[in-house]
Amino acid sequence: MSRTTARLRTGLLIAAFSVGALTLSGCTAISDLFPQQAARDAETQEISEAGEADVFSLAVGDCFNDQDADAVESVTAIPCADAHDYEAYFAFDVSEDGAFPGDEALAQIAEERCVTEFATFIGKSYEESTLDFNYLSPSEGSWDSGDREILCLAMAENKTTGSLAGTGI
């Protein structure tokens, strides 16, 4: 047996041991590198299993938790039956074409439409409700890629459990 063969065999044993150890003890390390994607019920299209969701995949009725970031690309979407920070209640496209209108212009558009549509989803006007709202809007970069959607989000002071649709709170 040559030294090259012995080294190769030793290298293969170390690699096999490493893979085995990672498989047995590192499942969470692997899942941290590749987070589970949120799953939707095939019939209702509601989030049925918590996981990461691209913000462009969110739909009215989806619930998720705060991401604590200025620019959000993905969120932890969860079933609305679980405690959550936000529930999407209305989505619309900004009708402006051309150059990015700016964050202030988008904020004004979002606030007007989100307040107007709040009562339709919640069952009580924004002014009378104990709930608040927020929204996701296009960034300058996503605008340049054709993103025009604003997603209105209902929220409470603390996490809520269950859908806020029609609650009238």
PDB file of C-alpha atoms in Angstrom, residues 38-49:
ATOM      1  CA  ALA A  38     -43.623  28.590   4.695  1.00  0.00           C
ATOM      2  CA  ALA A  39     -46.175  26.073   3.440  1.00  0.00           C
ATOM      3  CA  ARG A  40     -49.661  26.866   2.155  1.00  0.00           C
ATOM      4  CA  ASP A  41     -52.761  24.723   2.388  1.00  0.00           C
ATOM      5  CA  ALA A  42     -53.479  23.462  -1.128  1.00  0.00           C
ATOM      6  CA  GLU A  43     -57.199  24.204  -0.859  1.00  0.00           C
ATOM      7  CA  THR A  44     -57.407  27.470   1.091  1.00  0.00           C
ATOM      8  CA  GLN A  45     -53.953  28.872   0.206  1.00  0.00           C
ATOM      9  CA  GLU A  46     -53.571  29.962   3.849  1.00  0.00           C
ATOM     10  CA  ILE A  47     -50.179  29.594   5.536  1.00  0.00           C
ATOM     11  CA  SER A  48     -50.347  26.147   7.137  1.00  0.00           C
ATOM     12  CA  GLU A  49     -46.747  25.781   8.367  1.00  0.00           C
TER      13      GLU A  49
END
